[in-house]
Coordinates of C-alpha atoms in Angstrom, one line a residue:
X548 CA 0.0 0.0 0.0
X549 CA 0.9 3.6 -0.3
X550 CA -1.2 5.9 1.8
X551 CA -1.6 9.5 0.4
X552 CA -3.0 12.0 2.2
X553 CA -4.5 15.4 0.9
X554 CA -3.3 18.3 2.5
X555 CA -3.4 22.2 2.2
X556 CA -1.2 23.0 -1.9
X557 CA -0.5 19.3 -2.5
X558 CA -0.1 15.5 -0.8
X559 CA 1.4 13.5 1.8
X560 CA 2.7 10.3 1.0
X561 CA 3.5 7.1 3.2
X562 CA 5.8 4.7 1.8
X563 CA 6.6 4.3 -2.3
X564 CA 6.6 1.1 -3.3
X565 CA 9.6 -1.3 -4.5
X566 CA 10.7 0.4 -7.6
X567 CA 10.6 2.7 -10.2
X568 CA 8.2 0.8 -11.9
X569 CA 6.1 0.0 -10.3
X570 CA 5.7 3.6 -8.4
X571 CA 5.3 4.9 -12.1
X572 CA 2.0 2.9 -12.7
X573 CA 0.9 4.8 -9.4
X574 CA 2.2 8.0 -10.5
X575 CA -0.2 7.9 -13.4
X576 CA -3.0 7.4 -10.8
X577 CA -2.0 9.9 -8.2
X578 CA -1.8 12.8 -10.9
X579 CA -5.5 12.3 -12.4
X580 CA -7.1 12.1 -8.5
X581 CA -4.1 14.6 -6.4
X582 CA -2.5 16.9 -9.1
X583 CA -0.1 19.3 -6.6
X584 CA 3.3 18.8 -5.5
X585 CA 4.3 16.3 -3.1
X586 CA 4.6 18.2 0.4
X587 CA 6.2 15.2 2.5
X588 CA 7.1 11.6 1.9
X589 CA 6.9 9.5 5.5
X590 CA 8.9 6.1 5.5
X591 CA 7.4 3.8 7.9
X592 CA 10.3 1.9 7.6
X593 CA 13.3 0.4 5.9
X594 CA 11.7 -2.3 3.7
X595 CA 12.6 -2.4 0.0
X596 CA 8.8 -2.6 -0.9
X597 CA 8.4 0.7 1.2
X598 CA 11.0 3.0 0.4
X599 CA 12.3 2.1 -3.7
X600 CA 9.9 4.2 -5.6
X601 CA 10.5 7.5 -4.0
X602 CA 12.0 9.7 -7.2
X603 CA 8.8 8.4 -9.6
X604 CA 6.1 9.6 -6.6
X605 CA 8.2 12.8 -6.2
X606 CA 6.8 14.8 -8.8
X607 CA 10.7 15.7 -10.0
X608 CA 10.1 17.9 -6.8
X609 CA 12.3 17.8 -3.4
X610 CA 10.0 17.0 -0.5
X611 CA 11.1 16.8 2.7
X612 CA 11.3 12.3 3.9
X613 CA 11.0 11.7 7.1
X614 CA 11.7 8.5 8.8
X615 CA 13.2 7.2 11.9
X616 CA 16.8 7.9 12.8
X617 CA 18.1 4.6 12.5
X618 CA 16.3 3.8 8.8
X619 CA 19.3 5.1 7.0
X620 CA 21.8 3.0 8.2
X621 CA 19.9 -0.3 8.1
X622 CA 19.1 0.6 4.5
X623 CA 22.7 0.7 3.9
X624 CA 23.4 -2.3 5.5
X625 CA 20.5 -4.6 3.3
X626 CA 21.9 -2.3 0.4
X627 CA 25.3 -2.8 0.9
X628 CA 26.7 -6.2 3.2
X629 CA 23.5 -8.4 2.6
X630 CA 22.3 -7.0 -0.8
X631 CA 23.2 -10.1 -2.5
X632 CA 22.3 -13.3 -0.4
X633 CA 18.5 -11.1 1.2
X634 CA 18.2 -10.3 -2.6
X635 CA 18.3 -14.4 -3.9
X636 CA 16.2 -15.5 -0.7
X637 CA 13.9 -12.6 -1.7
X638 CA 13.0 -13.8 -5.0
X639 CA 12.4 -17.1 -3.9
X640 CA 10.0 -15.7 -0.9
X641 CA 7.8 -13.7 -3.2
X642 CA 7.8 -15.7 -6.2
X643 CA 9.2 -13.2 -8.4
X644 CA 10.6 -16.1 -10.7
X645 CA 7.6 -18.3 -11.1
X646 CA 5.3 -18.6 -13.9
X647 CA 2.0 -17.3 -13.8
X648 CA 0.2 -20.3 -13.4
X649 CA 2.6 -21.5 -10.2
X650 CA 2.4 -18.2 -8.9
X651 CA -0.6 -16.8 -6.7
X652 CA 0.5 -13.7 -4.6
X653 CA 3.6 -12.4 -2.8
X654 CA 1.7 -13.4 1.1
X655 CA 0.2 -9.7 2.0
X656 CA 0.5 -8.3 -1.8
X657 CA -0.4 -9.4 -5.1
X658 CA 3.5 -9.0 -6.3
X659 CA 6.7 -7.9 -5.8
X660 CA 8.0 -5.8 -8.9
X661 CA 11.5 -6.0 -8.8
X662 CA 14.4 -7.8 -10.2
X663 CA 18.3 -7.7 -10.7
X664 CA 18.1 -4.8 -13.3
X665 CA 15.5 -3.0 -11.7
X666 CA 16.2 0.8 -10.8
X667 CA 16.1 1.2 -6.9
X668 CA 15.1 4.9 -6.7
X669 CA 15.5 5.7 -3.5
X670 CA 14.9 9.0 -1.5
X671 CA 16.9 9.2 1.5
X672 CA 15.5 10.7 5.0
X673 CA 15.8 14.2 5.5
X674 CA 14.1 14.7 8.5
X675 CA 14.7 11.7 11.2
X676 CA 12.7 11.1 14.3
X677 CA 13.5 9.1 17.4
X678 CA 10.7 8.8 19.6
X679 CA 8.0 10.9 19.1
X680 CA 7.0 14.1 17.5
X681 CA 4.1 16.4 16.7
X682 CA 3.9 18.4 13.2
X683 CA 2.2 20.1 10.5
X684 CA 2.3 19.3 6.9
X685 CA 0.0 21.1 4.5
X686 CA -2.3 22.3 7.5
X687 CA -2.9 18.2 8.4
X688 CA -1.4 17.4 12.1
X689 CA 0.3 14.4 12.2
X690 CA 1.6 12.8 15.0
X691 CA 4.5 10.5 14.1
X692 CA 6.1 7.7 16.8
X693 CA 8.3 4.8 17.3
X694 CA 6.9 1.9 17.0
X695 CA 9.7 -1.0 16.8
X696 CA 8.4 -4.4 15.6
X697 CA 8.4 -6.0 11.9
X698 CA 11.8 -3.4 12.2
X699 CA 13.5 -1.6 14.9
X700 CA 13.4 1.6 13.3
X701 CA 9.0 1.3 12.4
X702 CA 7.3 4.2 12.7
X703 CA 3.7 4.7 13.2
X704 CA 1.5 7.8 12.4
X705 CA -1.6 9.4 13.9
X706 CA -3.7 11.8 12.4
X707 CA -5.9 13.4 15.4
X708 CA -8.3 15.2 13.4
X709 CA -9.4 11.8 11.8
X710 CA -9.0 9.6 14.4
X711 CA -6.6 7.6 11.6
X712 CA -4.0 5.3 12.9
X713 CA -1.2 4.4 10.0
X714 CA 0.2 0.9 11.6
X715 CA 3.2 0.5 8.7
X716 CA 3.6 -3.3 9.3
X717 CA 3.0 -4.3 12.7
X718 CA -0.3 -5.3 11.5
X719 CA -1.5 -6.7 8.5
X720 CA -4.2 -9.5 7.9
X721 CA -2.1 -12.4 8.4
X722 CA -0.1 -13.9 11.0
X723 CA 2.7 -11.9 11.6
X724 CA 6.4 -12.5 10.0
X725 CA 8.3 -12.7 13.5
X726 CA 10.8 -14.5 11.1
X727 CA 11.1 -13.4 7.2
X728 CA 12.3 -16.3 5.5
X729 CA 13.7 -14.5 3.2
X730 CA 16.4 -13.7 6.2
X731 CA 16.6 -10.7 9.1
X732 CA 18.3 -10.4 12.2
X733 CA 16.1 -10.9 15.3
X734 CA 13.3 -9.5 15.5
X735 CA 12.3 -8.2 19.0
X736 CA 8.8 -9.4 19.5
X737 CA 8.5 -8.1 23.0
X738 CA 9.1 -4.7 21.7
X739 CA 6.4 -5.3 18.7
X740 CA 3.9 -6.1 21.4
X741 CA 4.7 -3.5 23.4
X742 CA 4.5 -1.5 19.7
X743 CA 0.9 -2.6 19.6
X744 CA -0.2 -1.9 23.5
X745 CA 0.9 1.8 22.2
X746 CA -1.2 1.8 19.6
X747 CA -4.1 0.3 21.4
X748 CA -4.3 3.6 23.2
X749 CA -5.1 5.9 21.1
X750 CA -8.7 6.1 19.9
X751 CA -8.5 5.2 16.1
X752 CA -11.7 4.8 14.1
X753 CA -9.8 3.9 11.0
X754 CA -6.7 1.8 11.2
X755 CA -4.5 1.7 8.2
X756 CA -1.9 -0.9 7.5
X757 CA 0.7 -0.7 4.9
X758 CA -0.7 -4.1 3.6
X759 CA -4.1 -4.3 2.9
X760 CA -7.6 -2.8 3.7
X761 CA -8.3 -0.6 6.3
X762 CA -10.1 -1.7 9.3
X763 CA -13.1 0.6 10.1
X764 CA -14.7 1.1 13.7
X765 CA -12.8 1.6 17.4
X766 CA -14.4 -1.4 18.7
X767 CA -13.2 -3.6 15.8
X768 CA -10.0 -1.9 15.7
X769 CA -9.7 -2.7 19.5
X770 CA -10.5 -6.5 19.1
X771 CA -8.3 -7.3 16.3
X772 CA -5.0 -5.2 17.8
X773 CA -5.4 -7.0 21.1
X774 CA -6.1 -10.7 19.2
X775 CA -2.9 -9.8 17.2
X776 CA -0.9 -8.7 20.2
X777 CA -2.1 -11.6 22.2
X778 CA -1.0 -14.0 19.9
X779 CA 2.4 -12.7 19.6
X780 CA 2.8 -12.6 23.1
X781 CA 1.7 -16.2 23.3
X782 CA 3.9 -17.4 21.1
X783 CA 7.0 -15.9 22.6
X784 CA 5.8 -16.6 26.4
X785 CA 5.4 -20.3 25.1
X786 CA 8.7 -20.2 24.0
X787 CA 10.7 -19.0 26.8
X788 CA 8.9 -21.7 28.9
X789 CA 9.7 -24.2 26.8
X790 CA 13.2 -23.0 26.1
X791 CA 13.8 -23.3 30.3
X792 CA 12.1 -26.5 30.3
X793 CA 14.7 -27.7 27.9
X794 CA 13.4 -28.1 24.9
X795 CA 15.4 -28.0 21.8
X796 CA 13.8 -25.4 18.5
X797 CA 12.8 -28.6 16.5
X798 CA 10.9 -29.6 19.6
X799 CA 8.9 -26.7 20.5
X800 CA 8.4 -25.6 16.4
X801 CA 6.5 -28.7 16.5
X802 CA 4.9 -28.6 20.0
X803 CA 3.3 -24.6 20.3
X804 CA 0.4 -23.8 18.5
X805 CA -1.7 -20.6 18.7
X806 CA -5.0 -21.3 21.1
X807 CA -8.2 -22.1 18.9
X808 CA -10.0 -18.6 20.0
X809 CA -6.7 -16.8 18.0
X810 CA -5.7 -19.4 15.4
X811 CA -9.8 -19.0 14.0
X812 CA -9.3 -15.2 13.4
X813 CA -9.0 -14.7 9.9
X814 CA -6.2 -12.3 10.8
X815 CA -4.0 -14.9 12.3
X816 CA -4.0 -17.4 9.6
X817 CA -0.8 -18.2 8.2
X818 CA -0.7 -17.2 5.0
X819 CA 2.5 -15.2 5.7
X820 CA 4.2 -15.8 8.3
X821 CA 4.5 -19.4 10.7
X822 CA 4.2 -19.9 14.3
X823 CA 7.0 -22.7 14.1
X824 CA 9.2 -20.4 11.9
X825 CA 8.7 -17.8 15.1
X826 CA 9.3 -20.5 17.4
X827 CA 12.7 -21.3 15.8
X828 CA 13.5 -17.3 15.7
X829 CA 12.8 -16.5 19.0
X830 CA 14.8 -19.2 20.2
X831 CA 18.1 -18.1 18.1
X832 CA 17.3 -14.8 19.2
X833 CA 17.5 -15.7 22.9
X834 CA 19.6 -18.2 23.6
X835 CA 21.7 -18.6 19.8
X836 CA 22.2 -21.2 17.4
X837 CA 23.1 -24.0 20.1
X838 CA 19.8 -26.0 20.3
X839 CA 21.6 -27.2 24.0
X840 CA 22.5 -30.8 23.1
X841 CA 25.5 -32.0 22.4
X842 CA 25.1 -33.6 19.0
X843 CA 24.6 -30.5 17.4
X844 CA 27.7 -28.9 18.5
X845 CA 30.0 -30.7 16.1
X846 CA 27.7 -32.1 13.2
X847 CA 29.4 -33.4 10.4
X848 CA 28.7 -31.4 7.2
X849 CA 26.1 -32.3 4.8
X850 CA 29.0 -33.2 2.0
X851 CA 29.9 -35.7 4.9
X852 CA 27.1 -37.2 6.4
X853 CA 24.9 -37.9 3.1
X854 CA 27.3 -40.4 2.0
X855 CA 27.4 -42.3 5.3
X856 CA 23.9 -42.3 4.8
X857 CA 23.6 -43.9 1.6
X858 CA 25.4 -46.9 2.1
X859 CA 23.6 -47.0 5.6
X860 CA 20.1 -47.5 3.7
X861 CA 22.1 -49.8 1.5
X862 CA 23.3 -48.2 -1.3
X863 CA 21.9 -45.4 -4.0
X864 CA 19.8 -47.6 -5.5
X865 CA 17.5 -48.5 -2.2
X866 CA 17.9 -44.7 -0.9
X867 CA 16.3 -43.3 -4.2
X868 CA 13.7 -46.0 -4.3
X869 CA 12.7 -45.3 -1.1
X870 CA 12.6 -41.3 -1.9
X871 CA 10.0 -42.3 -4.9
X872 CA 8.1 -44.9 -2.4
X873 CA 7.6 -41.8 0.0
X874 CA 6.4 -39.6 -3.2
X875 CA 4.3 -42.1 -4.2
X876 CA 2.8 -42.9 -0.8
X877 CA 2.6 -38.4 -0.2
X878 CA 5.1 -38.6 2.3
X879 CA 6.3 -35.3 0.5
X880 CA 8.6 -34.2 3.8
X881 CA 10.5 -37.7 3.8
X882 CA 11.1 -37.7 0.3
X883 CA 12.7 -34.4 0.4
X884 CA 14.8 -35.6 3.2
X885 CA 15.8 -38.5 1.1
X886 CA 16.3 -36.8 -2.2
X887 CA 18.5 -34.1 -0.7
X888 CA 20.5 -37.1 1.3
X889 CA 21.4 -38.6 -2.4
X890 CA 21.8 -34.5 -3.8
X891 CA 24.5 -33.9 -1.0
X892 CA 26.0 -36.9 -1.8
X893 CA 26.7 -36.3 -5.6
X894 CA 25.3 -39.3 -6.1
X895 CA 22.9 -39.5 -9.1
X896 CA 22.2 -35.8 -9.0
X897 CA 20.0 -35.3 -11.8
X898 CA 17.6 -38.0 -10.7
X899 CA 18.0 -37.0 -7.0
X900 CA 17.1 -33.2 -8.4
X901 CA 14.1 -34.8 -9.5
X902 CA 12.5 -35.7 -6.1
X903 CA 13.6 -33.3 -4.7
X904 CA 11.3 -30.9 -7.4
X905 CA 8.6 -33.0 -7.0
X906 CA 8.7 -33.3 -3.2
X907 CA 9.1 -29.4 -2.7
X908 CA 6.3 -28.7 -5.5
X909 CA 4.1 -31.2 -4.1
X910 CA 4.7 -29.4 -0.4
X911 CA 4.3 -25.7 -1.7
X912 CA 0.6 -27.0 -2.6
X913 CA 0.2 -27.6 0.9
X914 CA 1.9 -24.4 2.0
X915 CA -0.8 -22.3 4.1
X916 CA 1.9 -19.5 3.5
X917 CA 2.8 -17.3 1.0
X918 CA 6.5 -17.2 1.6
X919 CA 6.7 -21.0 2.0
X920 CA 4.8 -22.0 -1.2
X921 CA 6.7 -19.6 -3.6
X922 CA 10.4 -20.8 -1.6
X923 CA 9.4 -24.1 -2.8
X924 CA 8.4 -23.5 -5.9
X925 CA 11.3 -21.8 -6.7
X926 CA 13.7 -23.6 -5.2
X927 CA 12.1 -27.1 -7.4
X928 CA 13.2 -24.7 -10.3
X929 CA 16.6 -24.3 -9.2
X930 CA 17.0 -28.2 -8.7
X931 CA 15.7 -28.2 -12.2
X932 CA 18.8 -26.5 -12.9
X933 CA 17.0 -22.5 -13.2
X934 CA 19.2 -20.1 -11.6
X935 CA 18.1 -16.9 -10.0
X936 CA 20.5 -13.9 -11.5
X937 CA 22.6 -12.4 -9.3
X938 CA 22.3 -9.1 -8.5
X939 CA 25.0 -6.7 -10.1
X940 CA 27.2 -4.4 -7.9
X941 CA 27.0 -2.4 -10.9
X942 CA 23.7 -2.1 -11.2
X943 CA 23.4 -0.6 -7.7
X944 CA 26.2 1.9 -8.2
X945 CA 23.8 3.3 -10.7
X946 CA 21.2 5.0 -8.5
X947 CA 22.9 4.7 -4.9
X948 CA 26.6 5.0 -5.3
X949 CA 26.6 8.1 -4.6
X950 CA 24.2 8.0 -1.5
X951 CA 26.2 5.1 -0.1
X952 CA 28.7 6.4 2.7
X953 CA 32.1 5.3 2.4
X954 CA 31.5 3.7 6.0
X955 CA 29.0 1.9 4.6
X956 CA 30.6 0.9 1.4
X957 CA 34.0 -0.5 2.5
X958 CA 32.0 -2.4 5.3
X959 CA 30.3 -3.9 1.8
X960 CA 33.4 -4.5 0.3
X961 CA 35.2 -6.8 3.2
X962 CA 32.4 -8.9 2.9
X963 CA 32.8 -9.8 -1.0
X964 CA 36.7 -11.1 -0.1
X965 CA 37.4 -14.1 -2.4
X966 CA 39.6 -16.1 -0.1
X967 CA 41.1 -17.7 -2.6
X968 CA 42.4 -15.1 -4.7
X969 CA 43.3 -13.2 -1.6
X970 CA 45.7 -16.0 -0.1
X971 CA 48.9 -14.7 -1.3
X972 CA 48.2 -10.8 -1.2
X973 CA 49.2 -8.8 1.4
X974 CA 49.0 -5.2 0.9
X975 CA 47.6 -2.3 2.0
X976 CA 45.9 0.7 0.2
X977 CA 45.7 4.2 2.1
X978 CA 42.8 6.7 1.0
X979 CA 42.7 10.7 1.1
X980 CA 38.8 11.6 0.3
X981 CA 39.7 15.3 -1.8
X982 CA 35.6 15.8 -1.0
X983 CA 34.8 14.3 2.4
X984 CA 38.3 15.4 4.4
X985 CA 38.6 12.4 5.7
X986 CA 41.4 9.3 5.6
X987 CA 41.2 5.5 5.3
X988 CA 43.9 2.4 5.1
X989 CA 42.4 -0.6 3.8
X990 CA 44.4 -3.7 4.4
X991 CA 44.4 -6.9 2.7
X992 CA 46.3 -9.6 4.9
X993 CA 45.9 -13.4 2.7
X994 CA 41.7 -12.9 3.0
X995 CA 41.6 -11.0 6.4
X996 CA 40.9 -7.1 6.3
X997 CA 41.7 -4.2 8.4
X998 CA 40.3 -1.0 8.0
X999 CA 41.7 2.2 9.9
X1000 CA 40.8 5.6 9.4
X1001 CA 44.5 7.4 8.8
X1002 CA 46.5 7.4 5.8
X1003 CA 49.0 5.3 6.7
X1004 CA 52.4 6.6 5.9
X1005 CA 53.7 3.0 5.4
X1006 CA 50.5 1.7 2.8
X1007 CA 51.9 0.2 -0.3
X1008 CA 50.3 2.8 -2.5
X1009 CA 48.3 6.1 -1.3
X1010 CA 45.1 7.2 -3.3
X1011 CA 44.1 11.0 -3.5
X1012 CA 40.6 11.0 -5.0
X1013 CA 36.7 11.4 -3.8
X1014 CA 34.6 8.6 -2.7
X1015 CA 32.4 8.3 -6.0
X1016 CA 35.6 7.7 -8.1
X1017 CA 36.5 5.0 -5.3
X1018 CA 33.6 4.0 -5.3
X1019 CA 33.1 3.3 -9.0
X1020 CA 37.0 2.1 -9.4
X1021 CA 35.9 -0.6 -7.3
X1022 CA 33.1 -1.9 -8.5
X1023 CA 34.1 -1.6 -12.2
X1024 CA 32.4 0.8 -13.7
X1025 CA 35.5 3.1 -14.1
X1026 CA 39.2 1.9 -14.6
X1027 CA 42.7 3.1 -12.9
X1028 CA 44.4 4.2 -15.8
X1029 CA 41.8 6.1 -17.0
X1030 CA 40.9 8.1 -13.9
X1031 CA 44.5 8.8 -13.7
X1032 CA 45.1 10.1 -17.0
X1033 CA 41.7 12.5 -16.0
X1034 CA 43.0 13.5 -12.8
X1035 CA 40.8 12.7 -10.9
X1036 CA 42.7 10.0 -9.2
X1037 CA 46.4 10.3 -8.1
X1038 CA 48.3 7.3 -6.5
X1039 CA 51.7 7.5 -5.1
X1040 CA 54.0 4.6 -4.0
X1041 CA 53.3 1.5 -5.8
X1042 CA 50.3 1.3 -8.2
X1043 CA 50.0 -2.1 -9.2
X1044 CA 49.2 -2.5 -5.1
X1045 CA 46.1 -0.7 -6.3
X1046 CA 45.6 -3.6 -8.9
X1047 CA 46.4 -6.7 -6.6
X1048 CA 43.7 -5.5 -3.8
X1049 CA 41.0 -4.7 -6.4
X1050 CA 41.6 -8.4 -7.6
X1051 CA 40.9 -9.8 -4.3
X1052 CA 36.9 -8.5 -4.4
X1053 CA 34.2 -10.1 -6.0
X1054 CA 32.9 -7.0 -8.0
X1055 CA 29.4 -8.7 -9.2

């Protein structure tokens, strides 16, 4: 959803969308009902679908964006560290690569428009907020607060004149994703209920979420928020108990279950999120990987056990017959077990790719979720041998180079080290930013970085540029030689340094 609201000389608008696309069709919309310049745009928070049509909604204009303090930086972090492996898990959550017959929705939205060559058109913050504030925009009050829960940095917006609540994610009409398969750090639940008490006290009429209808009338608006909050808090209470009873994640996904009285609400149905998925999250998030018994502290790796396993069920042939027995018979979860077994093993791949399509496609029709079904699906592809492009460095650099702080960036870049070509480099690269004043040393040590922030005297070669040239010398787009014979970089000291620590990045 994007939520516009009409104000005094123009709009308001909360949230853009995933990309320029897809905010264009919108546009088109938003000019035949609102003509008038965008006023304000309000992030509710850091989610690509939320913030990556900005510059097509703008209008070509510079409204102010507000959003929490902390959005920024998490945006460059998804943007930056995690781009590549939350971009892959992403396109397998929402289905962006299935067909249109295998593909229904994306969970809590009928798609997700974006792909590796989309245009990310981001606007970033220029107003931040931390806990709470009170303004004008356009002659509409709006009363703007922090509301951590789907993300720490959620914000949530109340308009007192129309007794209009704007809930960004903490509610939509689904069971919650305390866990995004598609991968996030931990999600704080007791902070999202506490995020949903806050909102519970103020007297909305209309409750917008950033997924989905509205929900008209207090008292309705009253019973679903405390239905929603109660089953949150349920699930994480149940979890801690079992947690100091001893239980191990694959024990309690499997044993807590949402009372009938909540899992019956149409709300709480788990079309998008899963009460064991939580289950497993709020575990890690508590108490870590360790499940607390001692087999899984050392397990062998997958490469290692499958083999072991094969010739314990007696050899390839009996394990693959027994994967199809367990197809055959629609024990889908034990076939996928088995076929994997034989895939890890290298052991008659392409038929052992074949279960374990069948199995998964056969399980995402039982899926109740979104996210699960469209996983599946796409992941029976890729055992089919389809392969989900990789998002391009480049491609980024495009639209948020620029915007990327250098903090930001070389955080990016020390977690694309190819180990390999790294083993036998050790040198060190020290930067003076002509545009920022300010000084790094980058360190390659045979894969291991440093980073400092001083030239160091001693570097093998010392760079005098600004951080877009950096930027765009080390991602590819421009080359050494040709920067140099510009002037817009100098290097002194040794300058085929420059060359061997370049090599050591993966730069797609």
């Amino acid at each position: 959803n994007v939520v516009i609201i009409e104000a005094e000389g123009g709009v308001i608008i909360v949230d853009t969308l995933e990309s320029r696309g897809a905010a264009a069709d919108l546009r088109a919309d938003l000019d035949e009902l609102c003509p008038g310049p965008v006023l304000a745009i309000i992030y509710t928070h850091n989610h690509t679908d939320h913030i990556f049509g900005g510059t097509a909604l703008a209008r070509d204009g510079h409204p102010e964006v507000i959003a929490h303090r902390s959005t920024a930086d998490l945006i460059r972090r998804i943007a930056g560290v995690l781009r590549p492996a939350i971009y892959t898990r992403s396109m397998r959550q929402f289905g962006t690569m299935l067909s249109k017959p295998e593909f229904i929705n994306a969970g809590i939205g009928p798609e997700l428009r974006f792909s590796a060559d989309d245009s990310p058109e981001l606007l970033w913050p220029t107003r931040v907020i931390d806990d709470h504030e009170t303004l004008e925009v356009g002659g509409v009050s709006l009363e703007i607060f922090h509301a951590p829960g789907e993300t720490p940095d959620h914000l949530n917006i109340w308009l007192p004149e129309h007794k209009l609540l704007i809930c960004g994610d903490n509610f939509y009409h689904a069971f919650p994703n305390l866990y995004a398969i598609r991968g996030t750090a931990w999600r704080d639940v007791s902070l999202w209920v506490a995020s949903l008490d806050r909102a519970r006290s103020y007297p909305a009429e209309v409750l917008v979420p950033c997924h989905g209808a509205p929900i008209v009338g207090r008292d309705e608006i009253a019973a679903t928020l405390r239905d929603y909050r109660d089953a949150i808090s349920y699930v994480y209470h149940q979890t801690i108990r079992g947690m100091n009873a001893g239980l191990t994640p694959d024990e309690l996904a499997n044993s807590v279950r949402l009372p009938t009285h909540l899992a019956s609400r149409p709300y709480l149905a788990e079309h998008y999120g899963r009460v064991d998925w939580s289950v497993r999250a709020i575990f890690a998030g508590n108490l870590g990987w360790f499940s607390g018994d001692a087999c899984d502290l050392d397990p062998l790796p997958r490469s290692e056990r499958a083999p072991r396993l094969v010739a314990l069920a007696g050899g390839e042939g009996a394990l693959l017959a027994a994967a199809q027995s367990a197809l055959d018979s629609g024990d889908h979860r034990w076939a996928l077990e088995l076929g994997t077994t034989l895939f890890d093993a290298n052991i008659r791949r392409s038929e052992a790719a074949g279960v374990r399509a069948q199995a998964l496609r056969a399980l995402a029709q039982l899926e109740p979720s979104a996210n699960g079904r469209n996983y599946r699906l796409t992941q029976a592809l890729e055992a089919e041998g389809f392969e989900i492009p990789r998002p391009s460095l480049r491609v980024s650099a495009k639209n948020m180079l620029a915007e990327l702080s250098i903090d930001a960036f070389f955080a990016a870049m020390q977690a694309r080290v190819d180990p390999k070509r790294a083993a036998g480099v050790e040198s060190s690269i020290a930067f003076q930013f002509t545009d920022i004043d300010r000084n790094f040393t980058l360190c390659v040590r045979r894969g291991a970085t440093e980073l400092s922030q001083s030239a160091d005297s001693d570097a093998n070669a010392t760079l005098t540029t600004t951080t877009l040239i950096w930027k765009e010398l080390a991602v590819g787009i421009r080359r050494p030689a040709g920067a140099v014979a510009t002037g817009k970089l100098k290097i002194r000291g040794d300058a085929a340094a420059l060359t061997r620590v370049l090599l050591c990045f993966d730069r797609e």
